[in-house]
PDB file of C-alpha atoms in Angstrom:
ATOM      1  CA  MET A  25    -116.510-111.737  89.390  1.00  0.00           C
ATOM      2  CA  SER A  26    -114.248-109.509  87.322  1.00  0.00           C
ATOM      3  CA  LEU A  27    -115.881-107.517  84.549  1.00  0.00           C
ATOM      4  CA  GLN A  28    -112.553-106.484  82.978  1.00  0.00           C
ATOM      5  CA  PRO A  29    -112.226-107.528  79.298  1.00  0.00           C
ATOM      6  CA  HIS A  30    -109.718-110.205  78.460  1.00  0.00           C
ATOM      7  CA  PHE A  31    -107.876-110.029  75.129  1.00  0.00           C
ATOM      8  CA  THR A  32    -106.480-113.238  73.776  1.00  0.00           C
ATOM      9  CA  GLU A  33    -104.962-111.900  70.531  1.00  0.00           C
ATOM     10  CA  ASP A  34    -102.448-109.151  69.833  1.00  0.00           C
ATOM     11  CA  VAL A  35    -103.873-106.803  67.187  1.00  0.00           C
ATOM     12  CA  SER A  36    -101.166-104.171  67.461  1.00  0.00           C
ATOM     13  CA  GLU A  37     -99.574-105.313  64.203  1.00  0.00           C
ATOM     14  CA  LEU A  38    -102.739-104.929  62.133  1.00  0.00           C
ATOM     15  CA  PRO A  39    -102.631-102.064  59.595  1.00  0.00           C
ATOM     16  CA  ASN A  40    -104.444 -98.826  60.340  1.00  0.00           C
ATOM     17  CA  ASP A  41    -105.589 -98.507  56.722  1.00  0.00           C
ATOM     18  CA  ILE A  42    -106.596-101.043  54.109  1.00  0.00           C
ATOM     19  CA  VAL A  43    -107.071-101.004  50.332  1.00  0.00           C
ATOM     20  CA  GLY A  44    -110.383-102.083  48.852  1.00  0.00           C
ATOM     21  CA  SER A  45    -113.797-102.775  50.349  1.00  0.00           C
ATOM     22  CA  GLY A  46    -112.453-102.725  53.895  1.00  0.00           C
ATOM     23  CA  SER A  47    -111.772 -98.992  53.543  1.00  0.00           C
ATOM     24  CA  LEU A  48    -114.328 -96.300  54.298  1.00  0.00           C
ATOM     25  CA  THR A  49    -112.766 -94.228  51.524  1.00  0.00           C
ATOM     26  CA  TRP A  50    -113.504 -97.048  49.084  1.00  0.00           C
ATOM     27  CA  TRP A  51    -117.169 -97.086  50.100  1.00  0.00           C
ATOM     28  CA  GLY A  52    -117.318 -93.299  49.921  1.00  0.00           C
ATOM     29  CA  THR A  53    -115.963 -93.397  46.367  1.00  0.00           C
ATOM     30  CA  ILE A  54    -118.446 -96.121  45.398  1.00  0.00           C
ATOM     31  CA  GLY A  55    -121.297 -94.069  46.859  1.00  0.00           C
ATOM     32  CA  PHE A  56    -120.173 -91.000  44.952  1.00  0.00           C
ATOM     33  CA  MET A  57    -120.054 -92.979  41.702  1.00  0.00           C
ATOM     34  CA  VAL A  58    -123.560 -94.340  42.319  1.00  0.00           C
ATOM     35  CA  ILE A  59    -124.900 -90.815  42.844  1.00  0.00           C
ATOM     36  CA  GLU A  60    -123.106 -89.459  39.780  1.00  0.00           C
ATOM     37  CA  GLY A  61    -124.142 -92.490  37.753  1.00  0.00           C
ATOM     38  CA  SER A  62    -127.781 -91.689  38.540  1.00  0.00           C
ATOM     39  CA  PHE A  63    -127.312 -88.233  36.970  1.00  0.00           C
ATOM     40  CA  PHE A  64    -126.030 -89.887  33.804  1.00  0.00           C
ATOM     41  CA  ALA A  65    -128.944 -92.340  33.816  1.00  0.00           C
ATOM     42  CA  LEU A  66    -131.472 -89.514  34.109  1.00  0.00           C
ATOM     43  CA  THR A  67    -129.822 -87.579  31.283  1.00  0.00           C
ATOM     44  CA  PHE A  68    -129.802 -90.723  29.127  1.00  0.00           C
ATOM     45  CA  ALA A  69    -133.534 -91.113  29.797  1.00  0.00           C
ATOM     46  CA  VAL A  70    -134.174 -87.516  28.714  1.00  0.00           C
ATOM     47  CA  TYR A  71    -132.116 -88.105  25.565  1.00  0.00           C
ATOM     48  CA  PHE A  72    -134.175 -91.119  24.467  1.00  0.00           C
ATOM     49  CA  PHE A  73    -137.427 -89.419  25.460  1.00  0.00           C
ATOM     50  CA  LEU A  74    -136.574 -86.547  23.125  1.00  0.00           C
ATOM     51  CA  ILE A  75    -135.743 -88.955  20.303  1.00  0.00           C
ATOM     52  CA  ASN A  76    -139.274 -90.353  20.543  1.00  0.00           C
ATOM     53  CA  GLN A  77    -140.685 -86.837  20.177  1.00  0.00           C
ATOM     54  CA  GLU A  78    -138.880 -86.146  16.907  1.00  0.00           C
ATOM     55  CA  GLN A  79    -139.344 -87.537  13.412  1.00  0.00           C
ATOM     56  CA  GLN A  80    -135.651 -87.090  12.693  1.00  0.00           C
ATOM     57  CA  TRP A  81    -132.625 -87.118  15.011  1.00  0.00           C
ATOM     58  CA  PRO A  82    -131.038 -84.670  15.126  1.00  0.00           C
ATOM     59  CA  PRO A  83    -133.927 -82.443  14.060  1.00  0.00           C
ATOM     60  CA  GLU A  84    -133.518 -80.574  10.803  1.00  0.00           C
ATOM     61  CA  PRO A  85    -131.613 -78.506   9.822  1.00  0.00           C
ATOM     62  CA  TRP A  86    -128.967 -79.590  12.329  1.00  0.00           C
ATOM     63  CA  ARG A  87    -126.557 -82.412  11.638  1.00  0.00           C
ATOM     64  CA  ALA A  88    -124.780 -84.934  13.838  1.00  0.00           C
ATOM     65  CA  PRO A  89    -121.546 -83.881  15.592  1.00  0.00           C
ATOM     66  CA  ASP A  90    -118.293 -84.187  13.674  1.00  0.00           C
ATOM     67  CA  TRP A  91    -116.287 -87.332  14.419  1.00  0.00           C
ATOM     68  CA  LEU A  92    -112.692 -86.200  14.841  1.00  0.00           C
ATOM     69  CA  ALA A  93    -112.466 -84.614  18.305  1.00  0.00           C
ATOM     70  CA  GLY A  94    -114.801 -87.089  20.000  1.00  0.00           C
ATOM     71  CA  THR A  95    -113.141 -90.139  18.496  1.00  0.00           C
ATOM     72  CA  LEU A  96    -109.639 -88.886  19.316  1.00  0.00           C
ATOM     73  CA  PHE A  97    -110.821 -88.204  22.869  1.00  0.00           C
ATOM     74  CA  THR A  98    -112.227 -91.751  23.094  1.00  0.00           C
ATOM     75  CA  ILE A  99    -109.008 -93.383  21.899  1.00  0.00           C
ATOM     76  CA  ILE A 100    -106.861 -91.438  24.361  1.00  0.00           C
ATOM     77  CA  ILE A 101    -109.141 -91.988  27.350  1.00  0.00           C
ATOM     78  CA  LEU A 102    -109.249 -95.736  26.663  1.00  0.00           C
ATOM     79  CA  LEU A 103    -105.447 -95.900  26.360  1.00  0.00           C
ATOM     80  CA  SER A 104    -105.159 -93.962  29.624  1.00  0.00           C
ATOM     81  CA  GLU A 105    -106.321 -97.052  31.476  1.00  0.00           C
ATOM     82  CA  ILE A 106    -102.881 -98.594  30.840  1.00  0.00           C
ATOM     83  CA  PRO A 107    -100.914 -96.124  33.031  1.00  0.00           C
ATOM     84  CA  ASN A 108    -103.897 -95.948  35.390  1.00  0.00           C
ATOM     85  CA  THR A 109    -103.632 -99.708  35.999  1.00  0.00           C
ATOM     86  CA  TRP A 110     -99.865 -99.415  36.495  1.00  0.00           C
ATOM     87  CA  ILE A 111    -100.448 -96.748  39.141  1.00  0.00           C
ATOM     88  CA  LYS A 112    -103.052 -98.790  40.990  1.00  0.00           C
ATOM     89  CA  LYS A 113    -100.815-101.857  41.059  1.00  0.00           C
ATOM     90  CA  ALA A 114     -97.839 -99.793  42.245  1.00  0.00           C
ATOM     91  CA  ALA A 115     -99.903 -98.148  44.989  1.00  0.00           C
ATOM     92  CA  THR A 116    -101.251-101.504  46.168  1.00  0.00           C
ATOM     93  CA  ALA A 117     -97.668-102.805  46.371  1.00  0.00           C
ATOM     94  CA  ASP A 118     -96.468 -99.625  48.178  1.00  0.00           C
ATOM     95  CA  GLU A 119     -94.082 -98.813  45.304  1.00  0.00           C
ATOM     96  CA  VAL A 120     -93.977 -95.109  46.125  1.00  0.00           C
ATOM     97  CA  GLU A 121     -91.318 -94.100  43.594  1.00  0.00           C
ATOM     98  CA  LYS A 122     -93.221 -95.692  40.733  1.00  0.00           C
ATOM     99  CA  VAL A 123     -96.403 -93.933  41.843  1.00  0.00           C
ATOM    100  CA  ARG A 124     -94.519 -90.630  41.958  1.00  0.00           C
ATOM    101  CA  ARG A 125     -93.298 -91.099  38.390  1.00  0.00           C
ATOM    102  CA  LEU A 126     -96.658 -92.154  36.941  1.00  0.00           C
ATOM    103  CA  LEU A 127     -99.055 -89.683  38.551  1.00  0.00           C
ATOM    104  CA  PRO A 128     -97.712 -86.680  36.574  1.00  0.00           C
ATOM    105  CA  LEU A 129     -98.290 -88.709  33.403  1.00  0.00           C
ATOM    106  CA  MET A 130    -101.953 -89.195  34.356  1.00  0.00           C
ATOM    107  CA  ALA A 131    -102.238 -85.477  35.117  1.00  0.00           C
ATOM    108  CA  LEU A 132    -100.804 -84.690  31.670  1.00  0.00           C
ATOM    109  CA  ILE A 133    -103.260 -87.085  30.020  1.00  0.00           C
ATOM    110  CA  GLY A 134    -106.113 -85.360  31.840  1.00  0.00           C
ATOM    111  CA  LEU A 135    -104.934 -81.978  30.579  1.00  0.00           C
ATOM    112  CA  VAL A 136    -104.722 -83.259  26.990  1.00  0.00           C
ATOM    113  CA  LEU A 137    -108.253 -84.652  27.268  1.00  0.00           C
ATOM    114  CA  LEU A 138    -109.571 -81.318  28.529  1.00  0.00           C
ATOM    115  CA  VAL A 139    -107.988 -79.507  25.579  1.00  0.00           C
ATOM    116  CA  ILE A 140    -109.557 -81.971  23.138  1.00  0.00           C
ATOM    117  CA  ARG A 141    -112.873 -81.621  24.952  1.00  0.00           C
ATOM    118  CA  ALA A 142    -112.833 -77.882  24.237  1.00  0.00           C
ATOM    119  CA  PHE A 143    -112.632 -78.667  20.509  1.00  0.00           C
ATOM    120  CA  GLU A 144    -115.316 -81.303  20.972  1.00  0.00           C
ATOM    121  CA  PHE A 145    -117.818 -78.757  22.251  1.00  0.00           C
ATOM    122  CA  ASN A 146    -117.096 -76.738  19.108  1.00  0.00           C
ATOM    123  CA  SER A 147    -117.751 -79.775  16.893  1.00  0.00           C
ATOM    124  CA  LEU A 148    -121.318 -80.430  18.100  1.00  0.00           C
ATOM    125  CA  ASN A 149    -122.700 -78.254  15.274  1.00  0.00           C
ATOM    126  CA  ILE A 150    -125.298 -76.729  17.607  1.00  0.00           C
ATOM    127  CA  HIS A 151    -125.480 -74.449  20.642  1.00  0.00           C
ATOM    128  CA  TRP A 152    -127.112 -75.574  23.877  1.00  0.00           C
ATOM    129  CA  TYR A 153    -129.842 -72.933  23.674  1.00  0.00           C
ATOM    130  CA  GLU A 154    -131.049 -73.637  20.121  1.00  0.00           C
ATOM    131  CA  ASN A 155    -133.413 -76.534  20.862  1.00  0.00           C
ATOM    132  CA  ALA A 156    -133.951 -79.547  23.146  1.00  0.00           C
ATOM    133  CA  TYR A 157    -131.522 -81.675  21.118  1.00  0.00           C
ATOM    134  CA  GLY A 158    -128.773 -79.102  21.589  1.00  0.00           C
ATOM    135  CA  SER A 159    -129.541 -78.809  25.291  1.00  0.00           C
ATOM    136  CA  VAL A 160    -129.342 -82.539  26.000  1.00  0.00           C
ATOM    137  CA  ILE A 161    -126.122 -83.233  24.087  1.00  0.00           C
ATOM    138  CA  TRP A 162    -124.435 -80.224  25.691  1.00  0.00           C
ATOM    139  CA  ALA A 163    -125.687 -81.469  29.081  1.00  0.00           C
ATOM    140  CA  LEU A 164    -124.183 -84.915  28.453  1.00  0.00           C
ATOM    141  CA  LEU A 165    -120.839 -83.483  27.399  1.00  0.00           C
ATOM    142  CA  LEU A 166    -120.745 -80.931  30.210  1.00  0.00           C
ATOM    143  CA  LEU A 167    -121.676 -83.535  32.821  1.00  0.00           C
ATOM    144  CA  HIS A 168    -118.839 -85.767  31.711  1.00  0.00           C
ATOM    145  CA  THR A 169    -116.424 -82.832  31.564  1.00  0.00           C
ATOM    146  CA  THR A 170    -117.053 -82.107  35.256  1.00  0.00           C
ATOM    147  CA  HIS A 171    -115.885 -85.646  36.046  1.00  0.00           C
ATOM    148  CA  ILE A 172    -112.736 -85.208  33.972  1.00  0.00           C
ATOM    149  CA  LEU A 173    -112.017 -81.959  35.829  1.00  0.00           C
ATOM    150  CA  THR A 174    -112.728 -83.555  39.216  1.00  0.00           C
ATOM    151  CA  ASP A 175    -110.360 -86.457  38.676  1.00  0.00           C
ATOM    152  CA  TRP A 176    -107.704 -84.275  37.051  1.00  0.00           C
ATOM    153  CA  ALA A 177    -107.674 -81.936  40.059  1.00  0.00           C
ATOM    154  CA  ASP A 178    -107.611 -84.895  42.444  1.00  0.00           C
ATOM    155  CA  THR A 179    -104.704 -86.438  40.527  1.00  0.00           C
ATOM    156  CA  ILE A 180    -102.688 -83.208  40.829  1.00  0.00           C
ATOM    157  CA  VAL A 181    -103.370 -83.032  44.576  1.00  0.00           C
ATOM    158  CA  VAL A 182    -102.456 -86.679  45.150  1.00  0.00           C
ATOM    159  CA  ALA A 183     -99.315 -86.303  42.996  1.00  0.00           C
ATOM    160  CA  ALA A 184     -98.227 -83.414  45.224  1.00  0.00           C
ATOM    161  CA  LEU A 185     -99.023 -85.258  48.450  1.00  0.00           C
ATOM    162  CA  VAL A 186     -97.018 -88.375  47.586  1.00  0.00           C
ATOM    163  CA  ARG A 187     -93.940 -86.177  47.164  1.00  0.00           C
ATOM    164  CA  THR A 188     -94.158 -84.962  50.752  1.00  0.00           C
ATOM    165  CA  PRO A 189     -92.901 -86.989  53.749  1.00  0.00           C
ATOM    166  CA  LEU A 190     -96.495 -88.161  54.178  1.00  0.00           C
ATOM    167  CA  GLY A 191     -96.166 -89.929  50.837  1.00  0.00           C
ATOM    168  CA  TYR A 192     -94.695 -92.931  52.600  1.00  0.00           C
ATOM    169  CA  GLU A 193     -97.771 -93.463  54.705  1.00  0.00           C
ATOM    170  CA  ARG A 194    -100.207 -96.147  53.637  1.00  0.00           C
ATOM    171  CA  ARG A 195    -103.001 -93.577  53.668  1.00  0.00           C
ATOM    172  CA  ARG A 196    -101.548 -91.837  50.610  1.00  0.00           C
ATOM    173  CA  MET A 197    -101.361 -95.079  48.652  1.00  0.00           C
ATOM    174  CA  ILE A 198    -105.003 -95.747  49.446  1.00  0.00           C
ATOM    175  CA  ASP A 199    -105.873 -92.291  48.090  1.00  0.00           C
ATOM    176  CA  VAL A 200    -104.029 -93.173  44.883  1.00  0.00           C
ATOM    177  CA  CYS A 201    -105.960 -96.449  44.567  1.00  0.00           C
ATOM    178  CA  GLU A 202    -109.329 -94.738  45.014  1.00  0.00           C
ATOM    179  CA  ASN A 203    -108.357 -92.075  42.485  1.00  0.00           C
ATOM    180  CA  SER A 204    -107.506 -94.822  39.985  1.00  0.00           C
ATOM    181  CA  MET A 205    -110.845 -96.494  40.624  1.00  0.00           C
ATOM    182  CA  TYR A 206    -112.684 -93.230  40.007  1.00  0.00           C
ATOM    183  CA  TRP A 207    -110.824 -92.754  36.705  1.00  0.00           C
ATOM    184  CA  ARG A 208    -112.231 -96.082  35.545  1.00  0.00           C
ATOM    185  CA  PHE A 209    -115.697 -94.752  36.297  1.00  0.00           C
ATOM    186  CA  VAL A 210    -114.888 -91.650  34.222  1.00  0.00           C
ATOM    187  CA  TRP A 211    -113.903 -93.526  31.067  1.00  0.00           C
ATOM    188  CA  LEU A 212    -116.596 -96.196  31.459  1.00  0.00           C
ATOM    189  CA  THR A 213    -119.335 -93.554  31.643  1.00  0.00           C
ATOM    190  CA  TRP A 214    -117.888 -91.884  28.555  1.00  0.00           C
ATOM    191  CA  LEU A 215    -118.537 -94.905  26.333  1.00  0.00           C
ATOM    192  CA  PRO A 216    -122.382 -94.666  26.318  1.00  0.00           C
ATOM    193  CA  VAL A 217    -122.111 -90.875  26.028  1.00  0.00           C
ATOM    194  CA  TYR A 218    -119.883 -91.276  22.973  1.00  0.00           C
ATOM    195  CA  LEU A 219    -122.386 -93.677  21.422  1.00  0.00           C
ATOM    196  CA  MET A 220    -125.300 -91.310  21.998  1.00  0.00           C
ATOM    197  CA  LEU A 221    -123.498 -88.239  20.709  1.00  0.00           C
ATOM    198  CA  TYR A 222    -121.879 -89.701  17.619  1.00  0.00           C
ATOM    199  CA  TRP A 223    -123.498 -93.016  16.696  1.00  0.00           C
ATOM    200  CA  VAL A 224    -127.172 -92.838  17.656  1.00  0.00           C
ATOM    201  CA  PRO A 225    -127.833 -89.790  15.406  1.00  0.00           C
ATOM    202  CA  ARG A 226    -126.434 -91.814  12.501  1.00  0.00           C
ATOM    203  CA  TRP A 227    -128.437 -94.953  13.346  1.00  0.00           C
ATOM    204  CA  VAL A 228    -131.935 -93.577  13.923  1.00  0.00           C
TER     205      VAL A 228
END
């Protein structure tokens, strides 16, 4: 009896890489977002714990952060999902030239957001070392800033890679898709942070 395997189907034409849940990169990105999301959840818990310890939020004599920088940041980061979606669709369809044109735009948007974020830190009306309230809102803003920086750097790297001969490989398009997915995590996590920094102090 022969123990040699017998193959009945030709799998040589199957792709080496795949977009979505069939990709290990996709699962790695999801895992990273779960871990980072837990940091946000813990910081949120600390924030609401501190509220329950105070009679007024923010504690006197400090006042709530100014609106302008944070609201402008929010508007721009929400609008950034438009080119981000275009990039993801282009990468899924292997439209390399379109991806090459749009990635620098996303990198520019990230840079603009980082500049606004610098003004936002200045508009908190408190330093991180002054009390627990100052510490937690600086922690929230700093935590989110690290995610902006991470995706901005990744976008620059991917934008450079797709302009090399390797840019035509499917692997690069998968990297672009995962980067787009991570950007959605970045702006989605900003929404509750924005509410806690700017709205909750005016509600409680």
